[in-house]
GROMACS .gro file of C-alpha atoms in nm:
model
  256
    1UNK     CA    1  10.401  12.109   8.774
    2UNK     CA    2  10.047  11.896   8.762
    3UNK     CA    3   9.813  12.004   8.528
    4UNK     CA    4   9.482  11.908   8.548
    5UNK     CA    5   9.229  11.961   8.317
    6UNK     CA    6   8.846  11.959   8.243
    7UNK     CA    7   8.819  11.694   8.523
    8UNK     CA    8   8.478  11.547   8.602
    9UNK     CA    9   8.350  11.250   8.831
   10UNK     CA   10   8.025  11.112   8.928
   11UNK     CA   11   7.892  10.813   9.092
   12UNK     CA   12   7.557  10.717   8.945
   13UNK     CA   13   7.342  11.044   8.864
   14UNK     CA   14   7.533  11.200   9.172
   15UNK     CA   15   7.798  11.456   8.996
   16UNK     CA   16   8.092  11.467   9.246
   17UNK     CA   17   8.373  11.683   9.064
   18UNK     CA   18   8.249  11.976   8.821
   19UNK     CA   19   8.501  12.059   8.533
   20UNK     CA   20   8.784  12.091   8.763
   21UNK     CA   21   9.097  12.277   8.590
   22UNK     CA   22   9.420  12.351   8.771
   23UNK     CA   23   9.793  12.397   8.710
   24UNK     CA   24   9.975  12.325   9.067
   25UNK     CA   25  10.325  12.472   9.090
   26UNK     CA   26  10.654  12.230   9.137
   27UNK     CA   27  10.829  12.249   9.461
   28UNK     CA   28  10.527  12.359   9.693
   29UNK     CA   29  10.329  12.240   9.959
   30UNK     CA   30   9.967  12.258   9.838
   31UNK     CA   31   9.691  12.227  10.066
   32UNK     CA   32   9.358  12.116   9.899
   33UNK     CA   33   9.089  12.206  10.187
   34UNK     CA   34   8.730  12.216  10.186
   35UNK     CA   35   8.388  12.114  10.406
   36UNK     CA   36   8.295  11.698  10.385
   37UNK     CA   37   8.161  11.638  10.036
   38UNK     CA   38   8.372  11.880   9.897
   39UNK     CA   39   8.543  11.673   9.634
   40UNK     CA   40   8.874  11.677   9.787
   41UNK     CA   41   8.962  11.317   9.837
   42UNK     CA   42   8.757  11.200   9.496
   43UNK     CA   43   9.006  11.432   9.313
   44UNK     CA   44   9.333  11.313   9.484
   45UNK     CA   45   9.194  10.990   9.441
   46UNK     CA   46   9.175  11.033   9.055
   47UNK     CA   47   9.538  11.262   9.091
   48UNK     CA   48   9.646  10.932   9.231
   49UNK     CA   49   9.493  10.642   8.998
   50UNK     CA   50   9.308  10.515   9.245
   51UNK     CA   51   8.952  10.586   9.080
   52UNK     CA   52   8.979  10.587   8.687
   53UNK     CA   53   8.960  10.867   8.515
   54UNK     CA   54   8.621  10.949   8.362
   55UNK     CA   55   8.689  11.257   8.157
   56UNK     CA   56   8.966  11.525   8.103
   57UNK     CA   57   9.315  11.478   8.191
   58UNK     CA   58   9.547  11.467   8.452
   59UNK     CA   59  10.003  11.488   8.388
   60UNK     CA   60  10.304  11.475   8.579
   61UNK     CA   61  10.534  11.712   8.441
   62UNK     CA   62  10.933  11.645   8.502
   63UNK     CA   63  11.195  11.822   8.356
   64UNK     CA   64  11.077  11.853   7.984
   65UNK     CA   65  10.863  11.542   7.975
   66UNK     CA   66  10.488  11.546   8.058
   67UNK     CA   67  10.373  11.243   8.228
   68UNK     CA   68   9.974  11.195   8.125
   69UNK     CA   69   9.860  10.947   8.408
   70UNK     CA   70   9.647  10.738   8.172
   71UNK     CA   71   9.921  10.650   7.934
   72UNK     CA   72  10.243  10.624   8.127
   73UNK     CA   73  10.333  10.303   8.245
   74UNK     CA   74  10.255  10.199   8.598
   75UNK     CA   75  10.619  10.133   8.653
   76UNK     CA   76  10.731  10.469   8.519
   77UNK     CA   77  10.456  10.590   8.690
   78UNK     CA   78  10.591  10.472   9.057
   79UNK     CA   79  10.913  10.625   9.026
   80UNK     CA   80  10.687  11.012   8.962
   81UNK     CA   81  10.445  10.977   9.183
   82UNK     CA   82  10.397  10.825   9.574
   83UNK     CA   83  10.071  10.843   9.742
   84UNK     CA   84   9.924  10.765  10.071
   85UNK     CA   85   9.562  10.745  10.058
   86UNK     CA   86   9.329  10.727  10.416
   87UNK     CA   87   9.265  10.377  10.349
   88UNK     CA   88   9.570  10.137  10.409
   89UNK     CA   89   9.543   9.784  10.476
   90UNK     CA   90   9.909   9.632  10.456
   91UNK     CA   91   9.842   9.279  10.453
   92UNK     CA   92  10.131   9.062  10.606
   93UNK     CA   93  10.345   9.036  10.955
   94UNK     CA   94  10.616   9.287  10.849
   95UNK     CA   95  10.866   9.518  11.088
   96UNK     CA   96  10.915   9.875  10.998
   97UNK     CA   97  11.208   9.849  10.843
   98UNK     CA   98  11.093   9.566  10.627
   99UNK     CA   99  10.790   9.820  10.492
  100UNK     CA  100  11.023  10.103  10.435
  101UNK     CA  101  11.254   9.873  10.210
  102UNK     CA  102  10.907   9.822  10.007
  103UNK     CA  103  10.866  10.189   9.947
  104UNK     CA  104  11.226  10.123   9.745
  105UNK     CA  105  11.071   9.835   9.514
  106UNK     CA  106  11.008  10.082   9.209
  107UNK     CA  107  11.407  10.052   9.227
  108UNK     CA  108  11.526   9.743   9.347
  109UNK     CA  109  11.285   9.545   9.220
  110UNK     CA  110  11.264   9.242   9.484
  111UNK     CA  111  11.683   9.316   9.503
  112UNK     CA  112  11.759   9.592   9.742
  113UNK     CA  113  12.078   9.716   9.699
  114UNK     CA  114  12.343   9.899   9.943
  115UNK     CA  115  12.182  10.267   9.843
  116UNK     CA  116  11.832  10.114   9.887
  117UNK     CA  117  11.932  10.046  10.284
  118UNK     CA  118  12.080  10.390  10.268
  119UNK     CA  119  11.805  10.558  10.235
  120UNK     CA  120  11.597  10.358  10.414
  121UNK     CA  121  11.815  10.411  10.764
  122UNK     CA  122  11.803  10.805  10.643
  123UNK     CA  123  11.446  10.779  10.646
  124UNK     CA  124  11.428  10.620  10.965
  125UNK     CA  125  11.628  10.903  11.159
  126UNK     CA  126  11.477  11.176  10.945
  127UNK     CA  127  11.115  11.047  11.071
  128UNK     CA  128  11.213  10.985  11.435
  129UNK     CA  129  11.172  10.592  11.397
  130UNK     CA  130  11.457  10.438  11.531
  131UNK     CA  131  11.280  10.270  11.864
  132UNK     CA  132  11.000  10.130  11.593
  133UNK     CA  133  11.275   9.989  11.308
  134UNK     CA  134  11.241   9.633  11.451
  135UNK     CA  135  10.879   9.659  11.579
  136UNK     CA  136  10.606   9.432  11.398
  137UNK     CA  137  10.331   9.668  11.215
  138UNK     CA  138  10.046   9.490  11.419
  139UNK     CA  139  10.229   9.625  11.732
  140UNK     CA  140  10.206   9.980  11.671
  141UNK     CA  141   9.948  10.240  11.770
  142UNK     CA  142   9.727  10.407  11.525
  143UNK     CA  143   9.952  10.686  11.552
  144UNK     CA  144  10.273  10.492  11.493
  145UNK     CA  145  10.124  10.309  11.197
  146UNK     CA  146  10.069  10.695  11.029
  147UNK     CA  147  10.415  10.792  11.085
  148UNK     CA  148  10.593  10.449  10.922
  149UNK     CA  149  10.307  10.467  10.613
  150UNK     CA  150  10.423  10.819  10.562
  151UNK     CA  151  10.781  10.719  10.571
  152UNK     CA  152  10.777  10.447  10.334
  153UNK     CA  153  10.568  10.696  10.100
  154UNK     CA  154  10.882  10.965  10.119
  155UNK     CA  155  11.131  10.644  10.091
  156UNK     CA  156  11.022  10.600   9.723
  157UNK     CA  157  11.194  10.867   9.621
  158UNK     CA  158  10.958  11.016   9.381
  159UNK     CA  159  10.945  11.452   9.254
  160UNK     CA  160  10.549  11.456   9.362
  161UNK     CA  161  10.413  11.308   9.716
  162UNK     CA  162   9.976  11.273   9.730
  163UNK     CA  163   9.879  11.287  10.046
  164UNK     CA  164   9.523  11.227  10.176
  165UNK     CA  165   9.465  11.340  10.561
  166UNK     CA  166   9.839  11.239  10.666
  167UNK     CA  167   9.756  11.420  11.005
  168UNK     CA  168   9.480  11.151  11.093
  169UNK     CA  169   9.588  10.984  11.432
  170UNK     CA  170   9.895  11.206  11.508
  171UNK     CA  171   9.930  11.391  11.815
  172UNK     CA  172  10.071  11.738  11.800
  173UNK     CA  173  10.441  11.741  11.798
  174UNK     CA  174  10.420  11.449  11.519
  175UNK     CA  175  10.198  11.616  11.287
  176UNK     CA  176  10.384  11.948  11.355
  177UNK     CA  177  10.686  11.724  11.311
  178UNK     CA  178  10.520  11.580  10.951
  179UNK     CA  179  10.439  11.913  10.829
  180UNK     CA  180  10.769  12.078  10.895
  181UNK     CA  181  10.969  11.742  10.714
  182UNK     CA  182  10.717  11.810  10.424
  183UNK     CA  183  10.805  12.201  10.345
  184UNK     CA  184  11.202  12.037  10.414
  185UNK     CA  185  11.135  11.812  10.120
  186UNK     CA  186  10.947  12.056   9.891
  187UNK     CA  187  11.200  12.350   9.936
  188UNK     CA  188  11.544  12.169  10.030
  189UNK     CA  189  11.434  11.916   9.782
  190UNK     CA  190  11.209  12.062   9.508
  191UNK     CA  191  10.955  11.788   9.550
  192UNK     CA  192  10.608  11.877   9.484
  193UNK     CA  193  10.347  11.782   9.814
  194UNK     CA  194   9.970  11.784   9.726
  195UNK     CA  195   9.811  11.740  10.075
  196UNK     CA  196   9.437  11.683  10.186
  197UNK     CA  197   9.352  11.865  10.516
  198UNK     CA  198   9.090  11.931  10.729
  199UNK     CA  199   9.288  12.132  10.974
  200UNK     CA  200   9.355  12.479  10.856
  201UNK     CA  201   9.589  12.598  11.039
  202UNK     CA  202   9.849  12.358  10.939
  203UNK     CA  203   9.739  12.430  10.571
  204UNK     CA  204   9.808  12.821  10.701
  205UNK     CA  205  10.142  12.776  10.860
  206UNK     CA  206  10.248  12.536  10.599
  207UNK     CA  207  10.148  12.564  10.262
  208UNK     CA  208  10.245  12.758   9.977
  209UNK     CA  209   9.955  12.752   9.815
  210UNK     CA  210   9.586  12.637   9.931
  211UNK     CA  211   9.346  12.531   9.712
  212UNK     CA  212   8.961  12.533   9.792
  213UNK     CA  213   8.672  12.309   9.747
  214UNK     CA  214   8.340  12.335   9.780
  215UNK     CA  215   8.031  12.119   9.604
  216UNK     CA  216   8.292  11.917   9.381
  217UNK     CA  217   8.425  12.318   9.240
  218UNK     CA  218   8.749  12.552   9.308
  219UNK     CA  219   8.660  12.829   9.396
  220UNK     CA  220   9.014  13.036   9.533
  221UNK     CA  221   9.373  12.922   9.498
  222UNK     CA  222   9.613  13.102   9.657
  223UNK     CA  223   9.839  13.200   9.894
  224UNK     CA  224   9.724  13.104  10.249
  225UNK     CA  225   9.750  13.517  10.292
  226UNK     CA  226   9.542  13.588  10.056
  227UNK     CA  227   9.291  13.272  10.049
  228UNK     CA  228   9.227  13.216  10.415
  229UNK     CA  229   9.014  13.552  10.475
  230UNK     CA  230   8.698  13.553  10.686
  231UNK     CA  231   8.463  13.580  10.412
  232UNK     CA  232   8.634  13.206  10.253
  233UNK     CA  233   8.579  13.051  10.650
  234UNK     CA  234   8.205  13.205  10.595
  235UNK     CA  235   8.184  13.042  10.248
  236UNK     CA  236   8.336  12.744  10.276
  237UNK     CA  237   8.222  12.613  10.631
  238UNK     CA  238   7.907  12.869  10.703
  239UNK     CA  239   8.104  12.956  11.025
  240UNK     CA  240   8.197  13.313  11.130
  241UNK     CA  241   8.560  13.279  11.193
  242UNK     CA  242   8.827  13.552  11.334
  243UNK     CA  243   9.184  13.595  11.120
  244UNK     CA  244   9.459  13.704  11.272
  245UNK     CA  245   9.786  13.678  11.134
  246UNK     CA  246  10.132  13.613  11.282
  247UNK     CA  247  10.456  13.558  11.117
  248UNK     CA  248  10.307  13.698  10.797
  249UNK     CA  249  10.058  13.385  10.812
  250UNK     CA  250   9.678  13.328  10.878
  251UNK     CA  251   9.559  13.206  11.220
  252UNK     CA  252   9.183  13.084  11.168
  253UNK     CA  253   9.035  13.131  11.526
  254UNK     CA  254   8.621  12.963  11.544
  255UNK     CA  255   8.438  13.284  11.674
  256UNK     CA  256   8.244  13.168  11.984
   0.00000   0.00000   0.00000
């Protein structure tokens, strides 16, 4: 479970998140969706630690112990929570394999052991990557690059995965691919995905529950059944949108 609470964030006089209070289930794909500006990435950056916290609170909760991201220990920390924000420079000539290893430092510490390599090879058939494992990360295509970042993300291990646009850059088959490996690890696994997307049919088909943003506020969260309606495509993108549903799921068609 992630419970945030009474979270704010501006930049300058410009008030970006409003009082934002949430308690995310554990072992669920969320979907946080929303138009630009919504607030989406600013609050998965804060999630995340990548902007500091400027009011309110934000925890980790595993098993009994609640992990409150201001006071637990970066270390601790890495072995909680992975993220993968839209930004990523890796600095460095590494090969994919060498990458995925570093997703395992939280455990090995600079000394991978005989599991670490485990789970790395796992990783690599799990995410297709076998042709890439020796490639050079300057070599790959945009598209490539997503897929290994993603992998090393799910190679650390940890009960909650942030994502921020993870679909940027893949074709369809990979990001159908991505999206079905991500409900694998939430219900095979019981690890908790928090996923930024613009594309709302994958949050439809996907997610267990979809959260939505507008003007730095929630306003529905919900099943995709029940928060993927016409009237929330009106509100949230000012578009009139058909809903049809198949396989018990939304299917968002733009009305032309």
């Amino acid at each position: 479970m992630i419970k945030i609470k009474n979270i704010s964030h501006h930049i300058g006089k410009q008030h970006i998140l409003h009082d934002i209070n949430l308690t995310l289930p554990p072992s669920q794909v969320i979907a946080l969706i929303g138009p630009n500006g919504a607030g989406k990435s600013t609050l998965f950056s804060v999630m995340a630690r990548l902007q500091p916290l400027q009011s309110g609170q934000v925890s980790f909760v595993v098993g009994n112990e609640e992990h409150d991201i201001v006071s637990c220990h970066a270390r601790t920390l890495s072995k909680i929570v992975a993220m993968l924000g839209q930004d990523n420079q890796v600095q460095g000539r590494l090969r994919v394999h060498e990458l995925l290893m570093f997703g395992r430092y939280p455990y090995h510490q600079g000394q991978p052991s005989a599991d670490d390599q485990q789970k790395v090879d796992e990783i690599i058939e799990r995410f297709e990557l076998q042709e890439l494992t020796n490639r050079f990360l300057s070599t790959l295509s945009c598209g490539q690059r997503q897929r290994v970042l993603i992998a090393m993300i799910v190679c650390q291990d940890t009960p909650y995965l942030l994502l921020d646009e993870p679909l940027n850059n893949l074709d369809m088959y990979h990001a159908r691919r991505l999206m079905r490996e991500l409900r694998h690890l939430s219900h095979t696994e019981q690890k908790t995905v928090v996923i930024v997307l613009h594309d709302i049919n994958q949050a439809a088909q996907f997610a267990d529950t979809v959260v939505t943003m507008k003007d730095g506020r929630v306003l529905a969260t919900g099943a995709p059944v029940d928060v993927l309606t016409h009237e929330t495509m009106k509100e949230l993108y000012n578009v009139e949108a058909t809903v049809l549903t198949h396989a018990g799921r939304p299917v968002i068609v733009d009305t032309v």
